[in-house]
Amino acid sequence: MEKAKIRVLIAKPGLDGHDRGAKVIARALRDSGMEVIYTGLRQSPEDIVGAAIQEDVHFIGLSILSGAHSHIFPKVVELLKENNAEDIKIIAGGIIPDQEIPKWKKIGIDAIFGPGTSTKDIIEYINRSVK
Amino acid sequence: MKSDKLIKQLKQGDVRAVARLLTLIENEDKSVETILRNIWPLTGKSYIIGITGPPGAGKSTIVDLLANMALKNNLKVGILAVDPTSPFSGGAVLGDRLRMNSAQQSGIFIRSVASRGHLGGLAATTRFMINGLEMLGNDITLVETVGAGQGDVEIVKVADTTIVVEVPGLGDEVQAQKAGILEIGDILVVNKGDRPGSDRLAKELKMMLSLGEHTEWTPPIVTTTAIKERGIEELWNEIIEHKKYLENNEINKTRLNKIQYDLENQLSQQLFTKKMIQVGENEIENMSKKIFKREIDPFTAIETIIKQ
C-alpha cells in the first residue's frame, strides 16, 4: 500500500559529539519522504538495537567518527541476531578506513558511506534495498 | 497464514510482534482488521495519559520523567510520541526519543509516530496504536501529541487524563482566555518554572479557571522544571488524584462516549469511501465544473450525488 513508509533509525554511538553528519542525513532522508527516528548522541549498541526493534525500522544508520566502529559494528550485528531482528539492515557513515570495508560488509554491515558521499546516493540505495 | 502467527506472538506479548503490528496499523494495512478483531477483547486495559502543549514546552522530557515515576510505582508503561510529517515530502524527523533516554534505558517501549498529514495533534491511527501497544500488558499508556497549536485538541477524545504543558513567555493573559487547548487540560503544567514569568503564568491560569464554570473537577496547576526533575512527583500525584476522581465518577461512561465518538468517525469515513467509489471521480469532477460555471449550486449537486 502507498501508505507504507520507509523508516530509518539514525544513531550516533560512541563518545564523539560530531553529529552534523547524522543530522544532514536525517534531514535528507526526511526530504525524500522517509520517517527518520533520530536518537542523538552517545547511544550504546543495546540502546540502538532496542530502539530499532520498537520503532520497527528497515534500516539502522550509524554515524561514527571516533574509531569506535570496530567495537560497535560487531556488537550491533550480534544484538540484532540475538533478537531475531537480522532483517533490519545496517548502514554506516563517518570515518571508516577503506581497507576495512570488506571486513565489515562480511560481518553484516550492509553498506558504508564515507565522507563526500552524495545524500542522493544514500537515498537511492535505501529505496532500492527496501523494494 | 502470516497474520495467525503474528496474533499468536501478540498474545504472548512479544515485543517485535507488537512493533510490527503498530507498523501495520500505521500503514492501514489490509491485515489489520483481522488482527485487531482477534485481539480486541484483550485491549482497552491501560490508563491513558495524554500530554500536549506547544513545541519546545518540555513534553518529551516530562513524559520521560512520568514514565520512570510510573515504573517506581511498579506500573508497566508504554509510550507513543507523535511528531509532525512534512506536508511537502511526506517524510518526518521523529526526535522525541532524544529526550527519553532514561525511559529508553529502563526498557520502556517507546514508539515514535509521524502524524502523516492528520491534523488535530495525533495521527489518524493513534487510537488503534494504543490498543496495539496494550498487547504488552502495560498499565499506563503515555501519549505525547505533536507540538500543538491552539486548536489541536483531539487528545482529549483519546486520553483518560489530559495534561496541557505551558511555558512562560508566549503571550499575555488574554491568551489564557481563548478557547481551545487550555480548556481540555485535566491538569495544567507550567514548565520551565525557573524562568522569569512562570509564577505570573501560573496565576493567570488560575485566574482563568476561576472565571470559568465551576465543575466537580478543577484542574490543578502544577509548576515543574522538568530538566531539573522538579515538580514531577507533584504532577504524578495529581494524575493519581484525577484517576481516582474519574473512577468515582463513571470512568466507564466517559470511555464509552469516546468509543462512540470513534465509531461515528470510522463509520462516516467508511460510508464516505464506499459512496465515493460508487459515484466515481468523474462524476465529482463533472459536478465541480457545473458548479464553477454556475449551472448548478453546490447544495443541489450534493443532493443529486447522494441520490445516485
Short mmCIF file of C-alpha atoms in Angstrom, two decimals:
data_model
loop_
_atom_site.label_atom_id
_atom_site.label_comp_id
_atom_site.label_asym_id
_atom_site.label_seq_id
_atom_site.Cartn_x
_atom_site.Cartn_y
_atom_site.Cartn_z
CA MET A 1 0.00 0.00 0.00
CA GLU A 2 1.05 3.53 -0.66
CA LYS A 3 0.79 4.42 2.99
CA ALA A 4 3.79 2.31 3.95
CA LYS A 5 6.83 4.44 4.71
CA ILE A 6 10.49 3.62 4.88
CA ARG A 7 11.60 4.05 8.49
CA VAL A 8 15.24 4.63 9.38
CA LEU A 9 16.84 4.97 12.79
CA ILE A 10 19.79 7.35 12.81
CA ALA A 11 22.08 6.89 15.78
CA LYS A 12 25.37 8.29 16.91
CA PRO A 13 27.13 5.68 19.02
CA GLY A 14 30.43 6.25 20.75
CA LEU A 15 31.69 9.28 22.58
CA ASP A 16 32.46 11.85 19.90
CA GLY A 17 29.98 14.69 19.64
CA HIS A 18 30.19 15.49 15.95
CA ASP A 19 26.61 14.97 14.95
CA ARG A 20 26.47 17.30 11.96
CA GLY A 21 26.75 14.38 9.54
CA ALA A 22 23.99 12.44 11.25
CA LYS A 23 21.73 15.48 11.17
CA VAL A 24 22.41 16.15 7.48
CA ILE A 25 21.50 12.55 6.67
CA ALA A 26 18.37 12.68 8.85
CA ARG A 27 17.22 15.81 7.06
CA ALA A 28 17.98 14.44 3.58
CA LEU A 29 16.07 11.21 4.25
CA ARG A 30 13.15 13.21 5.62
CA ASP A 31 13.09 15.35 2.50
CA SER A 32 12.96 12.22 0.39
CA GLY A 33 9.80 11.11 2.22
CA MET A 34 11.19 8.71 4.80
CA GLU A 35 10.44 8.66 8.50
CA VAL A 36 13.64 9.15 10.44
CA ILE A 37 13.93 8.36 14.11
CA TYR A 38 16.78 10.43 15.43
CA THR A 39 18.15 9.19 18.73
CA GLY A 40 21.03 11.56 19.28
CA LEU A 41 24.48 11.25 20.79
CA ARG A 42 26.24 8.62 22.86
CA GLN A 43 23.95 5.70 22.20
CA SER A 44 25.03 2.25 23.31
CA PRO A 45 24.56 -0.72 20.95
CA GLU A 46 21.89 -2.01 23.34
CA ASP A 47 20.00 1.32 23.14
CA ILE A 48 20.24 1.32 19.37
CA VAL A 49 19.03 -2.22 18.80
CA GLY A 50 16.26 -1.84 21.41
CA ALA A 51 15.05 1.34 19.74
CA ALA A 52 15.28 -0.14 16.24
CA ILE A 53 13.05 -3.06 17.26
CA GLN A 54 10.47 -0.88 18.99
CA GLU A 55 10.40 1.51 16.07
CA ASP A 56 10.23 -1.36 13.56
CA VAL A 57 12.68 0.30 11.18
CA HIS A 58 14.00 -1.02 7.88
CA PHE A 59 17.47 0.44 8.46
CA ILE A 60 19.79 1.44 11.25
CA GLY A 61 22.13 4.23 10.20
CA LEU A 62 25.24 4.53 12.34
CA SER A 63 27.42 7.61 12.24
CA ILE A 64 30.83 7.07 13.83
CA LEU A 65 33.90 9.27 13.56
CA SER A 66 35.89 8.22 16.58
CA GLY A 67 37.14 4.79 15.55
CA ALA A 68 34.71 3.15 17.94
CA HIS A 69 33.16 1.33 14.98
CA SER A 70 35.44 -1.67 15.46
CA HIS A 71 33.70 -2.27 18.77
CA ILE A 72 30.22 -1.01 17.84
CA PHE A 73 29.67 -2.75 14.48
CA PRO A 74 30.11 -6.36 15.69
CA LYS A 75 28.09 -5.63 18.81
CA VAL A 76 25.10 -4.21 16.90
CA VAL A 77 25.17 -7.11 14.45
CA GLU A 78 25.30 -9.60 17.30
CA LEU A 79 22.45 -7.96 19.24
CA LEU A 80 20.22 -7.92 16.17
CA LYS A 81 20.90 -11.63 15.76
CA GLU A 82 20.12 -12.33 19.40
CA ASN A 83 16.79 -10.58 19.00
CA ASN A 84 15.87 -12.34 15.75
CA ALA A 85 15.94 -9.00 14.02
CA GLU A 86 18.51 -9.65 11.30
CA ASP A 87 16.07 -8.33 8.72
CA ILE A 88 16.90 -4.84 9.99
CA LYS A 89 19.79 -3.68 7.81
CA ILE A 90 22.73 -1.61 8.98
CA ILE A 91 24.30 1.21 7.04
CA ALA A 92 27.14 3.32 8.33
CA GLY A 93 28.94 6.55 7.71
CA GLY A 94 31.66 8.67 9.19
CA ILE A 95 35.33 7.78 9.33
CA ILE A 96 35.71 4.12 8.42
CA PRO A 97 39.07 3.19 6.76
CA ASP A 98 38.57 1.99 3.18
CA GLN A 99 40.68 -1.12 3.65
CA GLU A 100 38.36 -2.29 6.44
CA ILE A 101 35.16 -2.01 4.44
CA PRO A 102 35.17 -5.59 3.03
CA LYS A 103 35.67 -6.92 6.54
CA TRP A 104 32.66 -5.02 7.90
CA LYS A 105 30.48 -5.96 4.98
CA LYS A 106 31.32 -9.58 5.63
CA ILE A 107 30.06 -9.48 9.21
CA GLY A 108 26.78 -7.90 8.15
CA ILE A 109 27.14 -4.16 7.63
CA ASP A 110 25.03 -3.61 4.55
CA ALA A 111 26.74 -0.51 3.17
CA ILE A 112 29.29 2.07 4.25
CA PHE A 113 29.18 5.64 3.02
CA GLY A 114 32.35 7.63 3.55
CA PRO A 115 32.92 11.38 3.53
CA GLY A 116 31.89 13.05 0.31
CA THR A 117 29.07 10.62 -0.48
CA SER A 118 26.11 12.40 -2.02
CA THR A 119 22.92 12.13 0.04
CA LYS A 120 21.19 11.25 -3.21
CA ASP A 121 23.23 8.04 -3.47
CA ILE A 122 22.27 7.05 0.07
CA ILE A 123 18.58 7.70 -0.59
CA GLU A 124 18.71 5.70 -3.81
CA TYR A 125 20.50 2.87 -2.05
CA ILE A 126 17.86 2.68 0.68
CA ASN A 127 14.96 2.91 -1.75
CA ARG A 128 16.44 0.14 -3.87
CA SER A 129 17.06 -2.18 -0.91
CA VAL A 130 13.59 -1.84 0.56
CA LYS A 131 11.84 -2.70 -2.69
CA MET B 1 -1.13 -17.51 7.47
CA LYS B 2 1.22 -14.70 8.41
CA SER B 3 -1.47 -12.96 10.45
CA ASP B 4 -2.11 -16.07 12.52
CA LYS B 5 1.50 -16.25 13.57
CA LEU B 6 1.53 -12.59 14.47
CA ILE B 7 -1.66 -12.90 16.50
CA LYS B 8 -0.15 -15.77 18.43
CA GLN B 9 3.01 -13.79 19.15
CA LEU B 10 0.94 -10.76 20.15
CA LYS B 11 -0.96 -12.82 22.66
CA GLN B 12 2.39 -13.76 24.19
CA GLY B 13 3.27 -10.07 24.45
CA ASP B 14 6.20 -10.39 22.04
CA VAL B 15 7.90 -7.00 21.60
CA ARG B 16 8.82 -7.49 17.96
CA ALA B 17 5.27 -8.56 17.13
CA VAL B 18 3.81 -5.51 18.84
CA ALA B 19 6.23 -3.26 16.93
CA ARG B 20 5.20 -4.96 13.69
CA LEU B 21 1.51 -4.58 14.49
CA LEU B 22 2.00 -0.85 15.13
CA THR B 23 3.56 -0.54 11.67
CA LEU B 24 0.66 -2.39 10.06
CA ILE B 25 -1.82 -0.12 11.86
CA GLU B 26 0.10 2.98 10.77
CA ASN B 27 0.19 1.79 7.19
CA GLU B 28 -3.53 0.97 7.30
CA ASP B 29 -2.59 -2.45 6.02
CA LYS B 30 -5.37 -4.79 4.94
CA SER B 31 -4.42 -7.40 7.52
CA VAL B 32 -5.05 -5.04 10.43
CA GLU B 33 -8.78 -5.67 10.65
CA THR B 34 -8.34 -9.40 11.08
CA ILE B 35 -5.64 -8.96 13.68
CA LEU B 36 -7.48 -6.34 15.70
CA ARG B 37 -10.65 -8.44 15.64
CA ASN B 38 -8.68 -11.25 17.23
CA ILE B 39 -7.04 -9.24 19.97
CA TRP B 40 -9.82 -6.73 20.64
CA PRO B 41 -11.06 -8.40 23.86
CA LEU B 42 -7.55 -8.14 25.27
CA THR B 43 -7.18 -4.40 24.67
CA GLY B 44 -8.52 -1.35 26.47
CA LYS B 45 -6.86 -2.19 29.74
CA SER B 46 -4.38 0.64 30.16
CA TYR B 47 -4.92 4.03 31.71
CA ILE B 48 -4.22 6.61 29.02
CA ILE B 49 -2.40 9.82 29.89
CA GLY B 50 -2.16 12.45 27.16
CA ILE B 51 0.47 15.19 27.16
CA THR B 52 0.04 18.17 24.89
CA GLY B 53 1.32 21.73 24.58
CA PRO B 54 3.30 23.97 22.24
CA PRO B 55 6.56 22.83 20.58
CA GLY B 56 9.53 23.01 22.89
CA ALA B 57 7.43 23.25 26.06
CA GLY B 58 9.11 20.17 27.51
CA LYS B 59 6.53 17.49 26.75
CA SER B 60 9.01 14.74 25.90
CA THR B 61 11.12 15.43 28.99
CA ILE B 62 8.02 15.32 31.17
CA VAL B 63 6.87 12.07 29.52
CA ASP B 64 10.30 10.58 30.22
CA LEU B 65 10.10 11.53 33.91
CA LEU B 66 6.48 10.39 34.28
CA ALA B 67 7.35 7.04 32.72
CA ASN B 68 10.06 6.49 35.28
CA MET B 69 7.75 7.63 38.07
CA ALA B 70 5.24 5.01 36.96
CA LEU B 71 7.99 2.37 36.96
CA LYS B 72 8.91 3.30 40.52
CA ASN B 73 5.29 2.64 41.42
CA ASN B 74 5.54 -0.82 39.86
CA LEU B 75 3.39 0.07 36.89
CA LYS B 76 4.21 -1.04 33.36
CA VAL B 77 4.34 1.80 30.84
CA GLY B 78 4.22 2.22 27.08
CA ILE B 79 4.85 5.46 25.20
CA LEU B 80 3.54 6.78 21.88
CA ALA B 81 5.16 10.05 20.80
CA VAL B 82 3.70 11.84 17.79
CA ASP B 83 5.71 14.29 15.67
CA PRO B 84 4.62 16.08 12.51
CA THR B 85 5.01 14.77 8.97
CA SER B 86 6.31 17.23 6.39
CA PRO B 87 3.43 18.37 4.18
CA PHE B 88 5.90 18.70 1.30
CA SER B 89 7.91 15.49 1.24
CA GLY B 90 5.73 13.21 3.38
CA GLY B 91 8.81 12.46 5.45
CA ALA B 92 9.47 13.20 9.10
CA VAL B 93 12.25 13.51 11.61
CA LEU B 94 10.97 11.95 14.81
CA GLY B 95 13.05 13.28 17.66
CA ASP B 96 11.08 12.59 20.81
CA ARG B 97 13.37 9.72 21.79
CA LEU B 98 16.19 12.23 22.18
CA ARG B 99 14.60 13.42 25.41
CA MET B 100 13.53 9.99 26.58
CA ASN B 101 16.87 8.48 27.37
CA SER B 102 16.08 7.33 30.87
CA ALA B 103 12.81 5.71 29.80
CA GLN B 104 14.67 4.00 26.97
CA GLN B 105 17.30 2.70 29.35
CA SER B 106 14.63 1.38 31.70
CA GLY B 107 13.44 -0.77 28.81
CA ILE B 108 10.17 1.07 28.36
CA PHE B 109 8.58 0.57 24.93
CA ILE B 110 8.67 3.88 23.08
CA ARG B 111 7.24 4.30 19.62
CA SER B 112 7.75 7.43 17.55
CA VAL B 113 4.75 8.16 15.37
CA ALA B 114 4.55 10.52 12.40
CA SER B 115 1.27 12.40 12.05
CA ARG B 116 1.14 11.51 8.32
CA GLY B 117 -0.91 14.51 7.39
CA HIS B 118 -3.55 14.13 10.06
CA LEU B 119 -4.48 17.33 11.88
CA GLY B 120 -5.52 17.68 15.49
CA GLY B 121 -2.29 16.70 17.23
CA LEU B 122 -2.34 12.94 16.71
CA ALA B 123 -2.09 10.54 13.78
CA ALA B 124 -5.31 9.12 12.30
CA THR B 125 -4.41 5.70 13.64
CA THR B 126 -3.29 6.66 17.15
CA ARG B 127 -6.28 5.07 18.89
CA PHE B 128 -5.64 1.68 17.37
CA MET B 129 -1.93 2.05 18.02
CA ILE B 130 -2.72 2.47 21.71
CA ASN B 131 -4.71 -0.76 21.53
CA GLY B 132 -1.80 -2.45 19.78
CA LEU B 133 0.62 -1.26 22.42
CA GLU B 134 -1.64 -2.66 25.12
CA MET B 135 -0.70 -6.15 23.98
CA LEU B 136 2.48 -5.62 26.00
CA GLY B 137 0.32 -5.65 29.10
CA ASN B 138 1.06 -2.11 30.14
CA ASP B 139 -0.91 -0.46 32.95
CA ILE B 140 -0.28 3.02 31.62
CA THR B 141 -0.01 4.42 28.10
CA LEU B 142 1.58 7.84 27.75
CA VAL B 143 0.63 9.63 24.54
CA GLU B 144 2.55 12.73 23.54
CA THR B 145 0.97 14.90 20.84
CA VAL B 146 2.78 16.93 18.21
CA GLY B 147 3.78 20.37 19.38
CA ALA B 148 0.22 21.61 19.48
CA GLY B 149 -1.38 24.80 18.32
CA GLN B 150 -4.46 26.29 19.91
CA GLY B 151 -6.87 24.02 18.10
CA ASP B 152 -5.13 20.67 18.43
CA VAL B 153 -7.48 19.18 20.95
CA GLU B 154 -8.01 15.67 19.66
CA ILE B 155 -6.04 14.13 22.52
CA VAL B 156 -8.99 14.79 24.83
CA LYS B 157 -11.01 12.24 22.85
CA VAL B 158 -8.33 9.64 23.47
CA ALA B 159 -6.83 10.17 26.91
CA ASP B 160 -8.31 9.49 30.33
CA THR B 161 -6.21 12.27 31.82
CA THR B 162 -5.07 15.12 29.60
CA ILE B 163 -2.11 17.22 30.68
CA VAL B 164 -1.53 20.57 28.99
CA VAL B 165 2.03 21.85 29.31
CA GLU B 166 2.53 25.59 29.05
CA VAL B 167 5.66 27.70 29.39
CA PRO B 168 6.15 31.36 30.31
CA GLY B 169 6.87 33.97 27.68
CA LEU B 170 4.40 33.01 24.97
CA GLY B 171 1.75 35.69 25.38
CA ASP B 172 -0.30 37.86 27.71
CA GLU B 173 -3.22 36.93 29.92
CA VAL B 174 -5.72 37.21 27.08
CA GLN B 175 -4.17 34.09 25.55
CA ALA B 176 -5.36 32.23 28.60
CA GLN B 177 -8.94 33.33 27.92
CA LYS B 178 -9.07 31.92 24.42
CA ALA B 179 -10.90 28.75 23.65
CA GLY B 180 -9.05 25.60 22.69
CA ILE B 181 -6.15 23.78 24.13
CA LEU B 182 -6.21 25.25 27.64
CA GLU B 183 -9.80 24.13 28.06
CA ILE B 184 -9.01 20.48 27.62
CA GLY B 185 -6.45 20.10 30.39
CA ASP B 186 -7.43 17.96 33.35
CA ILE B 187 -4.11 19.12 34.74
CA LEU B 188 -2.25 22.24 33.67
CA VAL B 189 1.52 22.29 33.91
CA VAL B 190 3.67 25.39 33.91
CA ASN B 191 7.04 24.02 32.84
CA LYS B 192 10.39 25.83 32.87
CA GLY B 193 9.45 27.04 36.34
CA ASP B 194 12.93 28.50 36.77
CA ARG B 195 12.28 31.04 34.03
CA PRO B 196 11.01 34.54 34.73
CA GLY B 197 7.27 34.86 34.30
CA SER B 198 6.41 31.33 35.41
CA ASP B 199 4.74 32.48 38.65
CA ARG B 200 2.75 35.00 36.71
CA LEU B 201 1.64 32.42 34.15
CA ALA B 202 0.53 30.08 36.93
CA LYS B 203 -1.50 32.93 38.46
CA GLU B 204 -3.06 33.83 35.13
CA LEU B 205 -4.07 30.24 34.52
CA LYS B 206 -5.58 30.08 37.98
CA MET B 207 -7.50 33.27 37.28
CA MET B 208 -8.75 31.83 34.01
CA LEU B 209 -10.02 28.73 35.76
CA SER B 210 -11.74 30.75 38.47
CA LEU B 211 -13.61 32.79 35.88
CA GLY B 212 -14.96 29.71 34.18
CA GLU B 213 -17.81 27.44 35.02
CA HIS B 214 -17.24 25.52 38.21
CA THR B 215 -17.20 21.82 37.68
CA GLU B 216 -16.58 18.99 40.09
CA TRP B 217 -13.00 18.63 38.94
CA THR B 218 -10.99 21.84 38.99
CA PRO B 219 -7.78 21.35 37.00
CA PRO B 220 -4.81 21.77 39.33
CA ILE B 221 -1.89 23.87 38.15
CA VAL B 222 1.49 22.29 38.71
CA THR B 223 4.74 24.17 38.22
CA THR B 224 7.61 21.98 37.05
CA THR B 225 11.22 22.42 35.99
CA ALA B 226 11.50 19.21 34.03
CA ILE B 227 15.20 19.34 33.20
CA LYS B 228 15.94 19.56 36.93
CA GLU B 229 13.28 16.95 37.67
CA ARG B 230 11.39 19.39 39.88
CA GLY B 231 7.65 19.17 40.39
CA ILE B 232 7.29 15.76 38.76
CA GLU B 233 6.24 13.96 41.91
CA GLU B 234 3.55 16.57 42.47
CA LEU B 235 2.39 16.12 38.88
CA TRP B 236 2.29 12.35 39.34
CA ASN B 237 0.19 12.76 42.49
CA GLU B 238 -2.28 14.98 40.64
CA ILE B 239 -2.59 12.35 37.90
CA ILE B 240 -3.41 9.76 40.56
CA GLU B 241 -5.97 12.18 42.09
CA HIS B 242 -7.60 12.68 38.71
CA LYS B 243 -7.67 8.94 38.10
CA LYS B 244 -9.38 8.43 41.46
CA TYR B 245 -11.84 11.19 40.64
CA LEU B 246 -12.71 9.53 37.31
CA GLU B 247 -13.07 6.14 38.92
CA ASN B 248 -15.57 7.58 41.39
CA ASN B 249 -17.39 9.40 38.61
CA GLU B 250 -18.28 6.92 35.95
CA ILE B 251 -15.00 6.49 34.13
CA ASN B 252 -16.77 3.85 32.04
CA LYS B 253 -19.33 6.35 30.85
CA THR B 254 -16.56 8.71 29.75
CA ARG B 255 -14.75 5.90 27.97
CA LEU B 256 -17.98 4.76 26.33
CA ASN B 257 -18.53 8.29 25.00
CA LYS B 258 -15.08 8.22 23.48
CA ILE B 259 -15.70 4.89 21.81
CA GLN B 260 -18.98 6.20 20.40
CA TYR B 261 -17.16 9.22 19.02
CA ASP B 262 -14.57 6.95 17.38
CA LEU B 263 -17.20 4.66 15.95
CA GLU B 264 -19.08 7.58 14.40
CA ASN B 265 -15.84 8.82 12.86
CA GLN B 266 -14.84 5.46 11.46
CA LEU B 267 -18.32 4.85 10.16
CA SER B 268 -18.51 8.18 8.37
CA GLN B 269 -15.09 7.51 6.87
CA GLN B 270 -16.18 4.09 5.57
CA LEU B 271 -19.51 5.35 4.27
CA PHE B 272 -17.73 8.19 2.55
CA THR B 273 -15.21 5.86 0.89
CA LYS B 274 -17.95 3.47 -0.23
CA LYS B 275 -20.06 6.25 -1.69
CA MET B 276 -17.09 7.82 -3.44
CA ILE B 277 -16.24 4.53 -5.11
CA GLN B 278 -19.87 4.14 -6.15
CA VAL B 279 -20.17 7.65 -7.55
CA GLY B 280 -16.75 7.75 -9.16
CA GLU B 281 -14.23 10.54 -9.54
CA ASN B 282 -15.59 11.62 -12.92
CA GLU B 283 -18.96 12.50 -11.53
CA ILE B 284 -17.35 14.66 -8.83
CA GLU B 285 -15.28 16.41 -11.48
CA ASN B 286 -18.33 16.98 -13.70
CA MET B 287 -20.34 18.38 -10.85
CA SER B 288 -17.48 20.66 -9.86
CA LYS B 289 -17.33 22.04 -13.39
CA LYS B 290 -21.07 22.69 -13.34
CA ILE B 291 -20.79 24.45 -10.00
CA PHE B 292 -17.91 26.53 -11.36
CA LYS B 293 -19.96 27.58 -14.42
CA ARG B 294 -22.87 28.40 -12.12
CA GLU B 295 -25.04 25.84 -13.92
CA ILE B 296 -25.85 24.25 -10.61
CA ASP B 297 -25.44 25.21 -6.96
CA PRO B 298 -23.41 23.10 -4.52
CA PHE B 299 -26.45 22.07 -2.49
CA THR B 300 -28.36 20.66 -5.45
CA ALA B 301 -25.16 18.96 -6.61
CA ILE B 302 -24.74 17.20 -3.28
CA GLU B 303 -28.38 16.18 -3.21
CA THR B 304 -28.10 14.73 -6.70
CA ILE B 305 -24.93 12.81 -5.88
CA ILE B 306 -26.34 11.36 -2.68
CA LYS B 307 -29.46 10.16 -4.53
CA GLN B 308 -27.36 8.28 -7.13
#
